[in-house]
Structures are given as structure tokens and as C-alpha cells.
Amino acid sequence: MDAMDLDAQSADARKMHQMGIQEKQTCIDCHKGVAHFPPEITMDDSALKALEAQSASTPASAKTLYAVSNTALGDLATVYPATQMHVLKSTETSRLVEIRGSQMQGSEQVIYYAAGQRLILASLSEKGQQSLNILSDWKKDDYGNAWRDVALQGEWSGSALASREPMWDYARKLDNVYCAGCHAPIPAKHFTSMPGPLWRKGWGLVPTSVKTNWIS
């Protein structure tokens, strides 16, 4: 760490290295010596396919659903993995579901998990924005950002799980098999909703349907 010129680094790198210095970590603790020469990893999607197959057998009586992959909610929105949907009514071919979350003023095309927590549940089309049920008035947080609670109802015809646990198991396996190829395994409790967008930006995982200025 003493050999680093923090001022010459990107903001993201400087933030992580300052944290490492404070916690008395070494480069090997995170990078395993491959920070500049990442290993070539071949991705295997068999576990994901098994998860999708499991979601196809979710009982029709399930009252709560969780999306497994990016899935359209009719022409209203794109719902992202692990988003909770409450089933209001079921038919033979589809379910009427409701998603509840929060919006930040200036980013009305997105439903977040909660006020101040920028974990994206869904990105909305113009029609989706017009179809929202507004549950509260705008209220500013400690940083001056205005938030309000919203709900969106729509027809869900895709597959989904009745529990998030199979997805968390899948995520843990990904962390152990792929992420740990470059850095030490990181416990799930280390990941929080606020730094998430910055990490996803660094990994190239920002949803393309969301404007780049949603990270602020």
C-alpha cells in the first residue's frame, strides 16, 4: 500500500484502497496477486438454467413471486432478478401482480427498493410511469433527494420462484467459483444497496435501459 499514489488513481480505486489501508489489508487480501492480469474464466450457465427450470414449476397458488431474470411486465416495465411481486389474482395463463417500492425525483423511470436504497426493482416504460399508484408525497432525505412510495400492477406471464433462497444459493456459488478467481471471497453481508451501483458500474453490469446519470 505504501507504494501507491492514491491521488493518481480513479475515484473508485482510491476509495477501496483507502478502506484497505484503514483495515490494514494487503493487496493479496483482495486481489490474490491478479489485479493486473485477470484469469480467463469460462462461464457455465447450467446452474442458471436449473434455476429457471425450477421457477417454471412454481405452484399456481403462490402468493408471492420473485423474478429470476430480467422479465417484461407486459408493456409497463422490466422487472429485475429477486424483485418481490405480490400476486393479486391468478388465471390459467397469467397472474396480476403488484410491485411496491420507491421513486427518486429526477429518476422516475426507476422503482427502487426503498427511499435512500438504490437497489433497482424495475425500470419503467412511459406507459408504466403513467400507470403507477402513488402512495405518498415527495419527501426529502438528509441529502436533499426527494423520494415517494409507489406501486405498480401488471400482468405477469413469465416464470418466477416462490422464494429468494434458491437465488441466494446460486449467488453464493457464483461468488465462490467465479468472483473468488480474482479476489478473496466476500461475505454476502458485506454487500449493501448503496455501493451496489458503483460496483456494478465497475463490473460493466449497469442495466442498459437505465440512463447513466442514475448513479450519483
XYZ file of C-alpha atoms in Angstrom:
216
model
C 0.000 0.000 0.000
C 2.903 2.390 0.746
C 3.966 2.248 -2.913
C 0.592 3.513 -4.154
C -0.082 7.020 -5.405
C -3.716 7.331 -4.335
C -4.119 10.739 -5.979
C -3.293 9.219 -9.369
C -5.999 6.552 -9.065
C -9.626 6.617 -10.143
C -12.166 7.658 -7.523
C -13.446 4.077 -7.142
C -9.944 2.590 -6.768
C -8.872 5.317 -4.336
C -11.949 4.697 -2.165
C -11.330 0.944 -1.940
C -7.588 1.311 -1.306
C -8.167 3.894 1.438
C -10.542 1.417 3.065
C -7.882 -1.295 2.752
C -5.286 0.925 4.427
C -7.642 1.703 7.314
C -8.380 -2.004 7.805
C -4.670 -2.915 7.473
C -5.260 -5.187 4.499
C -2.719 -6.224 1.890
C -3.128 -6.364 -1.889
C -3.331 -10.153 -1.695
C -6.319 -9.980 0.687
C -8.484 -8.753 -2.183
C -6.672 -9.284 -5.461
C -4.792 -12.553 -4.874
C -1.972 -11.130 -6.988
C -4.017 -10.962 -10.206
C -5.195 -7.351 -10.077
C -3.428 -6.501 -13.335
C -3.625 -9.888 -15.053
C -7.146 -11.274 -14.528
C -7.600 -15.001 -15.145
C -9.506 -16.240 -18.165
C -12.700 -17.753 -16.769
C -15.160 -19.770 -18.833
C -18.715 -19.131 -17.685
C -21.093 -22.063 -17.244
C -24.813 -21.287 -17.277
C -26.049 -24.756 -16.305
C -26.813 -23.635 -12.733
C -28.821 -20.684 -14.041
C -30.763 -22.955 -16.396
C -31.555 -25.227 -13.437
C -32.828 -22.195 -11.520
C -35.026 -21.171 -14.445
C -36.369 -24.721 -14.720
C -37.223 -24.656 -11.010
C -39.075 -21.358 -11.452
C -41.244 -22.905 -14.167
C -42.668 -25.364 -11.619
C -43.691 -22.772 -9.008
C -47.217 -23.620 -7.760
C -50.035 -21.550 -9.220
C -51.212 -20.961 -5.641
C -48.052 -18.998 -4.710
C -48.983 -15.618 -3.225
C -45.525 -14.082 -3.611
C -43.220 -14.358 -6.615
C -39.589 -13.434 -7.286
C -38.242 -12.786 -10.782
C -35.291 -14.973 -11.798
C -34.099 -12.933 -14.779
C -34.870 -9.612 -16.449
C -38.506 -10.080 -17.479
C -41.093 -7.781 -19.035
C -44.195 -6.908 -17.031
C -46.375 -6.504 -20.093
C -45.511 -3.180 -21.713
C -45.173 -1.429 -18.359
C -41.742 -2.348 -17.062
C -38.737 -4.629 -16.991
C -38.550 -6.462 -13.670
C -35.098 -7.392 -12.351
C -33.979 -10.591 -10.571
C -35.088 -11.132 -6.941
C -37.768 -8.421 -7.160
C -40.727 -9.319 -4.949
C -44.164 -9.395 -6.586
C -47.400 -9.849 -4.637
C -49.978 -11.943 -6.501
C -53.381 -10.240 -6.501
C -55.200 -12.572 -8.893
C -54.369 -15.674 -10.937
C -55.684 -17.088 -14.209
C -54.649 -20.133 -16.220
C -52.127 -18.150 -18.267
C -51.061 -15.199 -16.139
C -51.083 -13.517 -12.745
C -51.977 -9.981 -11.756
C -49.065 -8.859 -9.578
C -48.081 -5.748 -7.670
C -44.589 -4.356 -7.089
C -44.050 -1.850 -4.281
C -41.029 0.380 -3.888
C -39.852 3.984 -4.021
C -39.016 6.558 -6.662
C -36.388 9.287 -6.511
C -37.334 12.625 -8.034
C -35.458 13.012 -11.305
C -35.273 9.237 -11.864
C -38.963 8.479 -12.291
C -38.189 5.739 -14.825
C -36.943 3.512 -11.988
C -38.555 1.826 -8.971
C -36.066 1.392 -6.125
C -36.283 -0.970 -3.158
C -36.885 1.838 -0.656
C -36.202 5.513 -0.063
C -32.467 6.056 0.090
C -31.709 2.500 -1.040
C -30.827 2.461 -4.732
C -31.433 -1.185 -5.374
C -33.416 -1.307 -8.624
C -36.583 -3.403 -8.692
C -37.831 -2.376 -12.130
C -37.298 0.122 -14.930
C -40.473 1.677 -16.309
C -41.701 2.479 -19.794
C -43.589 5.720 -20.403
C -46.823 3.767 -20.015
C -45.521 2.207 -16.813
C -44.751 5.617 -15.325
C -48.281 6.747 -16.127
C -49.757 3.569 -14.587
C -48.130 3.950 -11.168
C -50.180 4.153 -7.995
C -48.678 6.974 -5.935
C -48.708 6.019 -2.252
C -47.090 9.070 -0.647
C -45.981 12.646 -1.283
C -42.388 13.539 -2.127
C -40.210 13.730 0.986
C -36.578 14.847 1.070
C -33.927 12.748 2.771
C -30.881 14.037 4.667
C -29.019 14.539 1.384
C -31.707 16.609 -0.315
C -33.042 13.836 -2.549
C -36.843 13.649 -2.746
C -38.491 10.200 -2.544
C -42.027 8.855 -2.708
C -43.585 5.411 -2.294
C -45.220 3.842 -5.351
C -46.868 0.626 -6.515
C -47.220 -0.882 -9.974
C -49.724 -3.545 -11.008
C -49.474 -5.585 -14.182
C -49.985 -8.958 -15.838
C -47.123 -11.400 -15.194
C -46.909 -14.291 -17.631
C -43.297 -15.312 -17.037
C -41.906 -17.910 -14.664
C -40.789 -16.974 -11.147
C -39.752 -18.515 -7.834
C -41.819 -18.567 -4.659
C -38.703 -17.885 -2.539
C -35.461 -15.946 -2.973
C -33.370 -18.634 -1.259
C -32.552 -20.631 -4.438
C -31.209 -17.409 -5.980
C -29.100 -16.654 -2.917
C -27.646 -20.176 -3.118
C -26.850 -19.558 -6.784
C -25.225 -16.200 -5.948
C -23.052 -17.793 -3.258
C -21.855 -20.393 -5.767
C -21.034 -17.676 -8.300
C -19.075 -15.799 -5.650
C -17.096 -18.879 -4.653
C -16.441 -20.152 -8.184
C -16.041 -17.016 -10.300
C -15.637 -13.888 -8.171
C -13.094 -15.617 -5.929
C -10.984 -16.278 -9.017
C -9.697 -12.699 -8.742
C -10.182 -11.709 -5.106
C -10.903 -13.272 -1.757
C -14.498 -14.482 -1.220
C -16.559 -11.641 0.234
C -19.354 -12.470 2.722
C -22.829 -11.552 1.492
C -23.394 -9.240 4.479
C -20.602 -7.013 3.118
C -22.742 -6.036 0.109
C -25.239 -3.248 0.744
C -27.649 -1.443 -1.565
C -25.842 1.908 -1.681
C -22.376 0.883 -3.033
C -24.034 -1.668 -5.333
C -24.481 0.662 -8.337
C -20.807 1.683 -8.220
C -19.676 -1.955 -8.071
C -21.948 -2.879 -10.958
C -20.622 0.053 -12.968
C -17.074 -1.165 -12.370
C -18.006 -4.688 -13.457
C -19.950 -3.437 -16.508
C -23.299 -4.607 -15.109
C -25.338 -1.378 -15.146
C -28.736 -2.027 -16.817
C -28.595 -0.536 -20.320
C -32.224 0.574 -20.065
C -31.316 2.951 -17.234
C -29.641 6.265 -18.031
C -26.032 6.567 -16.861
C -26.823 9.537 -14.607
C -28.838 7.312 -12.250
C -25.522 6.694 -10.457
C -24.909 9.772 -8.320
